[in-house]
Structure formats: structure tokens, C-alpha cells
Coordinates of C-alpha atoms and ligand atoms in Angstrom, one line a residue:
M10 CA -6.8 15.4 -29.5
K11 CA -3.7 17.7 -29.3
V12 CA -2.1 18.1 -25.9
L13 CA 0.5 20.5 -24.6
V14 CA 2.6 19.5 -21.5
V15 CA 4.3 22.3 -19.6
G16 CA 7.7 21.5 -17.9
G17 CA 11.0 19.9 -18.7
G18 CA 11.8 17.3 -16.0
G19 CA 11.5 13.5 -15.7
R20 CA 7.9 13.9 -14.7
E21 CA 7.0 15.9 -17.8
H22 CA 8.8 13.5 -20.1
A23 CA 6.8 10.7 -18.5
I24 CA 3.5 12.6 -18.8
A25 CA 4.1 13.5 -22.5
W26 CA 5.2 10.0 -23.3
R27 CA 2.2 8.4 -21.6
I28 CA -0.3 10.8 -23.3
A29 CA 1.3 10.1 -26.6
Q30 CA 0.4 6.4 -26.1
D31 CA -3.3 7.0 -26.2
P32 CA -5.1 6.3 -29.5
A33 CA -7.3 9.4 -28.9
V34 CA -4.2 11.6 -29.1
R35 CA -3.0 13.0 -32.4
Q36 CA -0.1 15.2 -31.3
V37 CA 1.8 16.0 -28.1
Y38 CA 3.9 19.0 -27.5
C39 CA 6.2 19.7 -24.5
V40 CA 7.5 23.1 -23.5
P41 CA 10.5 23.1 -23.0
G42 CA 10.9 19.3 -22.6
N43 CA 14.4 17.8 -22.6
A44 CA 16.6 15.6 -24.8
G45 CA 14.5 12.5 -24.1
A46 CA 11.1 14.2 -24.6
M47 CA 12.4 15.3 -28.0
A48 CA 12.6 11.7 -29.1
D49 CA 9.0 11.0 -28.2
V50 CA 7.0 14.3 -28.8
S51 CA 7.5 17.8 -30.2
C52 CA 9.5 20.0 -27.9
I53 CA 9.3 23.8 -28.1
P54 CA 11.4 26.3 -26.1
G55 CA 9.6 28.8 -23.8
N56 CA 9.5 30.4 -20.4
I57 CA 7.0 28.2 -18.4
M58 CA 6.8 30.9 -15.6
D59 CA 5.2 33.3 -18.2
A60 CA 1.5 32.3 -18.1
R61 CA 0.6 34.7 -21.0
E62 CA 3.3 33.2 -23.2
M63 CA 2.2 29.7 -22.4
L64 CA -1.4 30.6 -23.1
S65 CA -0.5 32.1 -26.5
L66 CA 1.6 29.0 -27.3
A67 CA -1.4 26.7 -26.5
A68 CA -3.7 28.9 -28.7
S69 CA -1.2 29.0 -31.6
L70 CA -0.7 25.3 -31.5
G71 CA -4.5 24.8 -31.4
V72 CA -4.2 22.3 -28.5
D73 CA -7.4 20.9 -26.9
L74 CA -5.8 20.4 -23.5
T75 CA -2.8 21.7 -21.5
V76 CA -1.2 19.8 -18.6
I77 CA 0.9 21.8 -16.1
G78 CA 3.7 19.6 -14.7
P79 CA 5.6 21.6 -12.0
E80 CA 4.4 23.5 -8.9
A81 CA 6.0 26.9 -9.5
P82 CA 3.8 28.1 -12.3
L83 CA 0.7 26.7 -10.6
V84 CA 1.4 28.7 -7.4
E85 CA 1.8 31.8 -9.6
G86 CA -1.6 31.1 -11.1
I87 CA -1.0 29.7 -14.6
A88 CA -4.1 27.6 -14.4
D89 CA -6.3 30.6 -13.7
T90 CA -4.9 32.4 -16.8
F91 CA -5.9 29.4 -18.9
R92 CA -9.3 28.9 -17.4
S93 CA -10.3 32.5 -17.6
A94 CA -9.4 32.4 -21.3
G95 CA -11.6 29.3 -21.7
H96 CA -8.7 26.8 -22.3
A97 CA -8.9 23.3 -20.9
V98 CA -6.2 22.8 -18.4
V99 CA -5.1 20.2 -15.8
G100 CA -3.8 22.0 -12.7
P101 CA -5.3 23.8 -9.7
S102 CA -5.9 27.5 -9.4
A103 CA -3.4 29.6 -7.4
A104 CA -5.9 29.4 -4.5
G105 CA -5.8 25.6 -4.7
A106 CA -2.0 25.5 -5.2
R107 CA -1.6 27.2 -1.7
L108 CA -1.8 23.6 -0.3
E109 CA 1.8 23.3 -1.6
G110 CA 2.8 26.9 -1.9
S111 CA 2.5 27.6 1.8
K112 CA 3.1 24.9 4.5
A113 CA 1.5 27.2 7.1
F114 CA -1.7 27.4 5.0
A115 CA -1.7 23.6 4.6
K116 CA -1.3 23.1 8.3
D117 CA -4.2 25.5 9.1
F118 CA -6.4 23.9 6.5
M119 CA -5.7 20.4 7.9
A120 CA -6.5 21.7 11.4
D121 CA -9.8 23.3 10.3
N122 CA -10.8 20.1 8.4
G123 CA -9.7 17.5 10.9
I124 CA -7.2 15.9 8.6
P125 CA -4.6 13.9 10.5
T126 CA -1.1 15.4 10.4
A127 CA 1.9 15.9 12.7
R128 CA 1.5 18.3 15.7
S129 CA 3.1 21.6 14.7
A130 CA 3.7 25.3 15.4
L131 CA 4.5 28.3 13.2
L132 CA 7.7 30.2 13.9
E133 CA 7.7 33.8 12.6
D134 CA 10.9 35.2 14.2
L135 CA 13.9 34.3 16.2
A136 CA 12.2 34.9 19.5
D137 CA 9.8 32.1 18.8
V138 CA 12.5 29.6 18.3
E139 CA 13.7 28.9 21.8
R140 CA 10.2 29.2 23.3
T141 CA 8.6 26.7 20.9
I142 CA 11.1 24.3 19.4
G143 CA 11.7 22.0 22.4
R144 CA 8.0 21.1 22.7
F145 CA 8.1 18.5 20.0
G146 CA 11.1 16.4 21.2
Y147 CA 14.0 15.3 19.1
P148 CA 14.5 14.7 16.2
V149 CA 12.3 17.6 15.2
V150 CA 11.2 18.6 11.7
L151 CA 11.7 22.2 10.4
K152 CA 10.0 23.3 7.2
A153 CA 10.3 26.5 5.3
D154 CA 6.8 27.9 4.6
G155 CA 7.3 28.6 0.9
L156 CA 8.4 26.7 -2.2
A157 CA 12.0 25.6 -1.8
A158 CA 12.6 23.1 -4.6
G159 CA 12.8 20.1 -2.2
K160 CA 15.4 21.8 0.0
G161 CA 13.1 23.4 2.6
V162 CA 12.8 20.4 5.0
V163 CA 15.3 19.6 7.7
I164 CA 15.1 16.9 10.3
A165 CA 17.2 18.1 13.2
E166 CA 18.6 15.6 15.6
D167 CA 19.1 17.8 18.6
E168 CA 18.4 21.2 20.1
K169 CA 21.6 22.7 18.8
A170 CA 21.0 21.5 15.2
A171 CA 17.3 22.7 15.4
G172 CA 18.3 26.2 16.7
L173 CA 20.9 26.5 14.0
T174 CA 18.6 25.4 11.2
A175 CA 15.7 27.7 12.4
R176 CA 18.1 30.7 12.4
E177 CA 19.4 29.9 8.9
M178 CA 15.9 29.6 7.6
L179 CA 14.4 32.7 9.3
T180 CA 17.3 34.9 8.2
G181 CA 17.0 33.9 4.6
Q182 CA 20.4 32.2 4.4
M183 CA 19.1 28.7 3.7
V184 CA 16.3 29.1 1.2
G185 CA 15.8 32.8 0.8
G186 CA 12.3 34.3 1.3
A187 CA 10.7 30.8 1.4
G188 CA 12.1 30.4 5.0
R189 CA 10.9 33.7 6.5
R190 CA 8.3 31.7 8.3
I191 CA 8.8 28.1 9.3
V192 CA 6.7 25.2 10.4
V193 CA 8.2 23.1 13.2
E194 CA 6.7 19.7 13.8
E195 CA 7.0 16.4 15.5
C196 CA 8.9 13.7 13.7
L197 CA 6.6 10.9 12.6
R198 CA 7.7 7.3 12.2
G199 CA 6.2 4.8 9.8
V200 CA 6.1 3.9 6.2
E201 CA 6.0 6.8 3.7
V202 CA 3.8 6.6 0.6
S203 CA 2.8 9.0 -2.1
F204 CA -1.0 8.8 -2.7
I205 CA -2.0 10.8 -5.7
V206 CA -5.5 11.5 -7.0
L207 CA -6.8 13.4 -10.0
S208 CA -9.8 15.6 -9.2
D209 CA -12.1 17.7 -11.3
G210 CA -13.1 19.7 -8.2
A211 CA -15.9 17.4 -7.1
S212 CA -15.1 13.7 -7.8
F213 CA -11.6 12.1 -7.9
C214 CA -9.8 9.2 -9.4
A215 CA -7.0 7.5 -7.2
L216 CA -3.9 6.7 -9.2
P217 CA -1.6 3.8 -8.6
V218 CA 0.1 4.3 -5.2
T219 CA 3.9 4.8 -5.2
R220 CA 6.8 5.0 -2.8
D221 CA 9.6 7.5 -3.2
H222 CA 13.2 7.3 -1.7
K223 CA 14.1 10.9 -0.7
R224 CA 17.5 10.4 0.8
A225 CA 20.6 10.5 -1.4
F226 CA 22.3 7.2 -0.4
N227 CA 21.5 3.6 0.2
G228 CA 20.0 2.8 3.6
D229 CA 18.2 6.1 3.7
L230 CA 21.4 7.9 4.5
G231 CA 22.5 11.3 3.4
P232 CA 20.7 14.5 2.6
N233 CA 17.1 14.7 1.3
T234 CA 16.9 15.0 -2.5
G235 CA 13.9 15.5 -4.9
G236 CA 13.7 11.7 -5.0
M237 CA 16.3 9.0 -6.0
G238 CA 13.9 6.4 -7.2
A239 CA 10.3 5.1 -6.8
Y240 CA 8.2 2.1 -7.3
S241 CA 4.6 1.1 -7.7
D242 CA 3.3 -2.2 -6.5
A243 CA -0.1 -3.6 -5.3
S244 CA 1.6 -4.6 -2.0
I245 CA 2.2 -1.1 -0.8
L246 CA -1.3 -0.6 0.6
S247 CA -3.9 -2.9 2.0
E248 CA -7.5 -2.3 0.9
E249 CA -8.2 -1.3 4.5
M250 CA -5.5 1.3 4.6
R251 CA -6.5 2.6 1.2
G252 CA -10.0 3.1 2.5
R253 CA -8.7 5.0 5.6
I254 CA -6.6 7.3 3.4
V255 CA -9.6 8.1 1.2
E256 CA -11.9 8.7 4.1
K257 CA -9.5 10.6 6.4
V258 CA -7.4 12.5 4.0
V259 CA -8.6 12.7 0.3
E260 CA -12.4 13.3 0.8
P261 CA -12.0 15.9 3.6
T262 CA -9.3 17.7 1.6
L263 CA -11.4 18.0 -1.5
A264 CA -14.6 18.8 0.5
G265 CA -12.7 21.5 2.5
M266 CA -11.3 23.1 -0.6
H267 CA -14.8 23.1 -2.1
R268 CA -16.3 24.7 1.0
R269 CA -13.7 27.5 0.8
G270 CA -15.0 28.3 -2.7
T271 CA -11.8 27.0 -4.2
P272 CA -12.5 23.5 -5.5
F273 CA -9.3 21.6 -6.2
E274 CA -8.9 20.8 -9.9
G275 CA -5.8 18.8 -10.8
F276 CA -3.4 16.3 -9.2
L277 CA -3.5 16.2 -5.4
Y278 CA -0.4 14.5 -4.1
C279 CA -0.8 13.4 -0.5
G280 CA 2.6 12.6 1.0
L281 CA 1.6 10.3 3.9
M282 CA 3.3 8.6 6.8
L283 CA 1.5 5.4 7.7
T284 CA 1.9 5.5 11.5
D285 CA 0.7 3.2 14.2
D286 CA -2.2 5.8 14.6
G287 CA -3.1 5.6 10.9
P288 CA -2.2 7.7 7.9
K289 CA -0.9 11.2 8.6
V290 CA -0.2 13.9 6.0
L291 CA 3.5 15.0 5.7
E292 CA 2.8 17.3 2.9
F293 CA 0.5 18.2 0.1
N294 CA 1.7 18.8 -3.4
V295 CA -0.5 20.1 -6.2
R296 CA 1.0 18.1 -9.0
L297 CA 2.3 14.7 -9.8
G298 CA 5.5 13.6 -8.0
D299 CA 8.9 13.4 -9.6
P300 CA 10.2 10.6 -9.8
E301 CA 6.8 8.9 -8.7
T302 CA 5.2 9.8 -12.0
Q303 CA 7.6 7.6 -13.9
P304 CA 6.6 4.2 -12.3
L305 CA 3.0 5.4 -11.8
L306 CA 2.4 6.2 -15.4
Y307 CA 4.4 3.1 -16.5
R308 CA 1.8 1.1 -14.6
L309 CA -1.3 3.0 -15.5
E310 CA -3.4 1.4 -18.2
G311 CA -6.4 2.9 -20.2
G312 CA -7.2 6.2 -21.7
F313 CA -5.1 8.6 -19.6
A314 CA -5.4 11.5 -22.0
E315 CA -9.3 11.1 -22.1
C316 CA -9.3 10.9 -18.3
L317 CA -7.3 14.2 -18.1
A318 CA -9.6 15.9 -20.7
G319 CA -12.6 14.9 -18.6
A320 CA -11.1 16.2 -15.4
A321 CA -10.4 19.6 -17.2
R322 CA -14.1 19.7 -18.3
G323 CA -15.4 19.0 -14.8
A324 CA -16.6 15.6 -15.9
L325 CA -13.9 13.1 -14.6
D326 CA -14.5 9.5 -15.5
S327 CA -12.4 7.4 -13.2
S328 CA -13.3 4.2 -15.0
L329 CA -11.1 5.2 -18.0
V330 CA -7.8 4.2 -16.2
H331 CA -6.6 1.4 -13.9
A332 CA -3.4 0.0 -12.5
S333 CA -1.8 -2.9 -14.3
D334 CA -1.2 -6.1 -12.3
L335 CA 2.5 -5.7 -13.0
S336 CA 4.8 -3.8 -10.7
T337 CA 7.0 -1.0 -11.8
A338 CA 10.3 0.6 -10.6
C339 CA 12.3 3.7 -11.4
V340 CA 16.0 4.2 -10.6
V341 CA 17.2 7.8 -10.7
M342 CA 20.7 8.2 -12.1
A343 CA 22.2 11.4 -10.7
A344 CA 25.1 13.6 -11.5
G345 CA 28.2 13.4 -9.3
G346 CA 27.9 15.7 -6.3
Y347 CA 24.0 15.8 -6.5
P348 CA 22.2 17.0 -4.3
G349 CA 25.1 19.4 -3.8
A350 CA 27.0 21.2 -6.7
Y351 CA 27.4 19.0 -9.8
P352 CA 29.0 19.3 -13.2
K353 CA 27.0 19.5 -16.4
G354 CA 27.7 18.6 -20.0
K355 CA 28.9 15.0 -19.4
P356 CA 28.1 12.8 -22.4
I357 CA 25.6 10.0 -21.6
R358 CA 26.1 6.6 -23.2
G359 CA 24.1 3.4 -23.4
I360 CA 20.5 4.7 -23.4
R361 CA 19.5 2.8 -26.5
E362 CA 21.0 -0.4 -25.1
A363 CA 19.1 0.1 -21.9
E364 CA 15.8 0.6 -23.8
Q365 CA 16.5 -2.6 -25.9
T366 CA 16.0 -4.5 -22.6
G367 CA 12.3 -3.3 -22.5
A368 CA 12.9 -0.5 -20.0
K369 CA 12.0 3.1 -20.6
V370 CA 14.7 5.7 -19.9
F371 CA 12.9 8.9 -18.9
H372 CA 15.1 12.0 -19.1
A373 CA 15.2 14.6 -16.4
G374 CA 18.3 16.8 -16.6
T375 CA 19.5 16.3 -20.1
A376 CA 20.3 18.3 -23.2
F377 CA 21.8 17.7 -26.6
S378 CA 25.4 18.7 -27.4
G379 CA 26.9 17.9 -30.8
G380 CA 24.0 15.4 -31.4
L381 CA 24.7 13.4 -28.2
P382 CA 22.7 13.5 -25.0
V383 CA 24.7 15.2 -22.2
T384 CA 23.9 15.8 -18.5
A385 CA 22.2 19.1 -17.7
G386 CA 20.8 18.7 -14.2
G387 CA 21.3 16.9 -10.9
R388 CA 18.8 14.2 -11.5
V389 CA 19.7 13.1 -15.0
L390 CA 17.7 10.0 -15.9
G391 CA 14.9 7.8 -14.5
V392 CA 15.4 4.3 -15.7
T393 CA 11.9 2.6 -15.4
A394 CA 10.9 -1.0 -15.9
R395 CA 8.0 -3.4 -15.3
G396 CA 8.0 -6.9 -14.0
E397 CA 5.7 -9.6 -12.5
G398 CA 6.2 -8.7 -8.9
L399 CA 8.3 -6.0 -7.4
H400 CA 11.5 -8.1 -7.4
R401 CA 11.4 -8.6 -11.2
A402 CA 10.6 -5.0 -11.8
L403 CA 13.6 -4.0 -9.7
D404 CA 15.9 -6.5 -11.4
N405 CA 14.8 -5.3 -14.8
A406 CA 15.2 -1.6 -13.9
Y407 CA 18.7 -2.3 -12.5
A408 CA 19.7 -4.4 -15.5
A409 CA 18.9 -1.5 -17.8
T410 CA 20.5 1.1 -15.4
R411 CA 23.8 -0.8 -15.5
L412 CA 24.0 -0.3 -19.3
V413 CA 23.9 3.5 -19.0
H414 CA 27.0 5.5 -18.1
F415 CA 28.2 9.1 -17.7
D416 CA 31.2 10.5 -15.7
G417 CA 30.5 10.8 -12.0
V418 CA 27.1 9.0 -12.1
H419 CA 25.6 7.8 -8.8
Y420 CA 22.4 6.0 -8.0
R421 CA 20.9 4.1 -5.1
T422 CA 21.1 0.3 -5.3
D423 CA 18.4 -0.3 -2.8
I424 CA 15.3 1.2 -4.4
G425 CA 12.2 -0.8 -3.7
R426 CA 12.9 -2.2 -0.3
P427 CA 15.0 -1.4 2.7
G428 CA 16.7 -4.8 2.5
Y429 CA 17.1 -4.8 -1.4
Q430 CA 20.6 -4.3 -2.6
D431 CA 21.4 -4.7 -6.3
D432 CA 24.7 -6.5 -5.7
R433 CA 25.7 -6.3 -9.4
A434 CA 25.2 -2.5 -9.6
G435 CA 28.9 -2.0 -9.2
N436 CA 28.8 1.4 -7.5
Ligands
LIG300 P1 7.9 17.4 2.8 O1 8.5 18.3 1.7 O2 7.1 18.2 3.8 O3 7.3 16.2 2.3 O4 9.2 16.8 3.5 C1 10.2 16.1 2.8 C2 10.5 14.8 3.5 O5 10.8 15.0 4.8 C3 9.2 13.9 3.5 O6 9.1 13.2 2.3 C4 9.6 13.0 4.7 O7 10.5 12.0 4.3 C5 10.3 14.0 5.6 N1 9.3 14.6 6.6 C6 8.6 15.7 6.4 N2 7.8 15.9 7.6 C7 8.1 14.9 8.4 C8 7.6 14.5 9.7 N3 6.7 15.3 10.3 N4 8.1 13.4 10.3 C9 9.0 12.6 9.6 N5 9.5 12.9 8.4 C10 9.1 14.1 7.8
LIG301 N1 9.3 13.1 -5.1 C1 8.7 14.0 -4.3 C2 8.0 15.1 -4.9 O1 7.7 15.1 -6.1 O2 7.6 16.1 -4.3

């Protein structure tokens, strides 16, 4: 089998690397990939937002399957372009991708299908703000309706902050057109988990559950980021909670999309808060998470590529993959200043030494300059390791992380547990 992976972040490096491990796979391409993906698979430059260009690339390479990594091309309909040309693709149609592309749509959909989520209201103009915002108490959560690259959600502590944020979103100052409508909702408390399934439109396969750490700094302080680290471990969910998530969230979502005539084919990421009242949906994404994919795929055993090919054909076989008994953890190494402005082009040292410990260093924002890997994004690397039990996986990930260096690097030292501090991390 020949496979094309579309995207160039840490998630896509992990997807391409994992697919390349399967004996059924002869060749993996990644467009555009990054400096790390280049070491594992064939990377090709290209504009991933141009669906026609991607389709002709897939055709000229003669691939059997294309996997779309990021949400933006999915929301624009890249999977429809592939399907209507008869090419096997993993990723939902534009209609399915609305679950992520419009938070207002997702909230309506959940209300229509009885899927548990935070109480919310839609604000369309400044006049709505004062009338509505106080209803939910404080802190209150404000979400730009459209795609905002992880920057569209603000938790406002009081009325003043909420009013200011609502104005900045609605007037386009904060996230441009994505904020022209905003969802305001009650702030939920509990444990946050990422529950991701692969569906062929009818049946589904639950992938190993993960937890992400969205805040920039230790102790869940600082601004939200795309994710500063993640882990996967059997202890995250009890069997009882897993059953409730499937029954209350996954099955009604897939059934609801089917009833609308837009069956969901691809990765459905359920961002959940496990509250005292049971699981509630914080968000849907229509793709694998980043950095969740790194520990998720590092823990996934079996024929992943065959499982993807089955999903693309409408014949998903969930028995092809299963979670390893080991735990996995990923520490994101970020550029100085991230999630604000950050420099690029800083030489990265120590990757080989880190991998000699048995860890895998997935690249996110990296490029080559003069034959050396340099930083080229905010989240630069995701250092990922396994271990027997979460503590060992974390120790292994941090031992490898400490061997890597670039100017200005910062990373959280408490990935994996609120109380966990890697005392030797030295930052
Ligand atoms: P979203 O993009 O909707 O997942 O929001 C980003 C992050 O904001 C989530 O991962 C949560 O950590 C947080 N968040 C979103 N909605 C809520 C909510 N209703 N209550 C508490 N935290 C939330
Ligand atoms: N790590 C969160 C996301 O991928 O949306």
C-alpha cells in the first residue's frame, strides 16, 4: 500500500511515521511534512489548502490512500474533492467538518441530538452581550464560532473581562471573521479528556484515550495553547465512564450525522469534561488532536494503515488495532515566547541523543537550514516515550527532553499529572 499524509505538524509526522511501521505499507509520502518527517518518509512541498493540487499529487504518486491531518482543508471540503474523484481518503466531508468549523452548528447539533454539553447561547452582535452574558455566572467561556487555530476560546473571570472579550471577538479584532458570532457558555469543572474515534460513517473504532495540557505553564497557568503535552494511559478512564461516553456522546453523534444525510467518515475527536453529572462535550474536532496523536499512536498496536484503508472503503475493522499495555507521554518543546510572538531559525541540538534513549522525537515546527534542524514554529518538538506505568513513561520522556536544546526553549515539567514535577528538568 502507498499512502499520502496531508499536513506538516507534529500530528502529521506521527501519523506518517506510524503508517510507515505497518508491514502492509510500501511507501509513505507527506505533504509538506517537516524536518523530522523527512527522516522517516518522503516529503513533498505543496499547498495543502488547494484540494485540486492535492488530488493531482495523490494521483501522480499513485497512492492507495490519503489521510488528511489538519482541520482547515477538511472544512474547505478537500475530502469531498477526493471522494468525488473516487480516491480513498480518511477525513470527513465539508458537511461533517462543520462539527469543528462552526461551534454554533455543533451546539445546535448537540441540542437536537440530546448530547450532553455546557449550557450556552449564541451572540451575534454587541446588543446581545449585556443581555445574555451574565446568565451563566463567572467564570464564563467565550468561543469564536469559526476556526481560530486554537486561539478562539477565552475563559473570562468576571463581567468586565467577559464584556471586553466579547467586543474584541465580535468586532473582528481578536480572531478576524471567525469571531463575528460567538458562543458563550457556562464554565464546566472536572477532568478533561480527549476521546477520539475513527468512523467509516456507520461503525467506529475507539482509539486509546489521551489527556492534553492546554495551558502554557506548569500548574495549568498562563494562556491556552494548541497543547503543551499529552499522555495516554489505561487509568484515564474507567470501563464504566468509557461506556457512558460511547452511549451518551459517540453513538448519538454518529447516528445524528447519519440522519442528517451527512455520515461522519474520519476521526471524530470528542473533547470532554468528565463532570459530576457525567461526560459533557467541550468541543468536537474532525481530526486527530495535536499533540494527542503523538502518545496515542505511540501506544497503538496493530495494523493502523489497514484500519485506515478499511475506514476509507466504508468497511472499518476495529479488531485490527488495540492499545498497548504500556503508557505513553509526550512533552512539547516550544519556542521562547510561544504562544505569543516567537523567533524562528534557532538551531536544534541533541535530537539523536534523545532518540538513543528509546524515545521518539516528533517534529512540529522545524525546518532544515544548512543541513541542521532549526526551529520554524511555536510548538517545535514533541518528545514521546513509553514506559510500564505512567510514571515511567513520563520519566523516559523527560530524560529524552533534557538532551535536546535550542535557544529560548520552554516546556512544562508537570505533564501527566497535576502533582507531577520533573525536578531535574532545569527550566
Ligand atoms: P475548545 O476549543 O472549545 O476545546 O476550548 C479550548 C479549551 O478551553 C478546552 O480544551 C477547555 O480546556 C477549555 N474550555 C472550553 N469550553 C469550556 C467550558 N465550557 N468549561 C470549561 N473549560 C472550557
Ligand atoms: N490538542 C487539542 C487539539 O488538537 O485540538
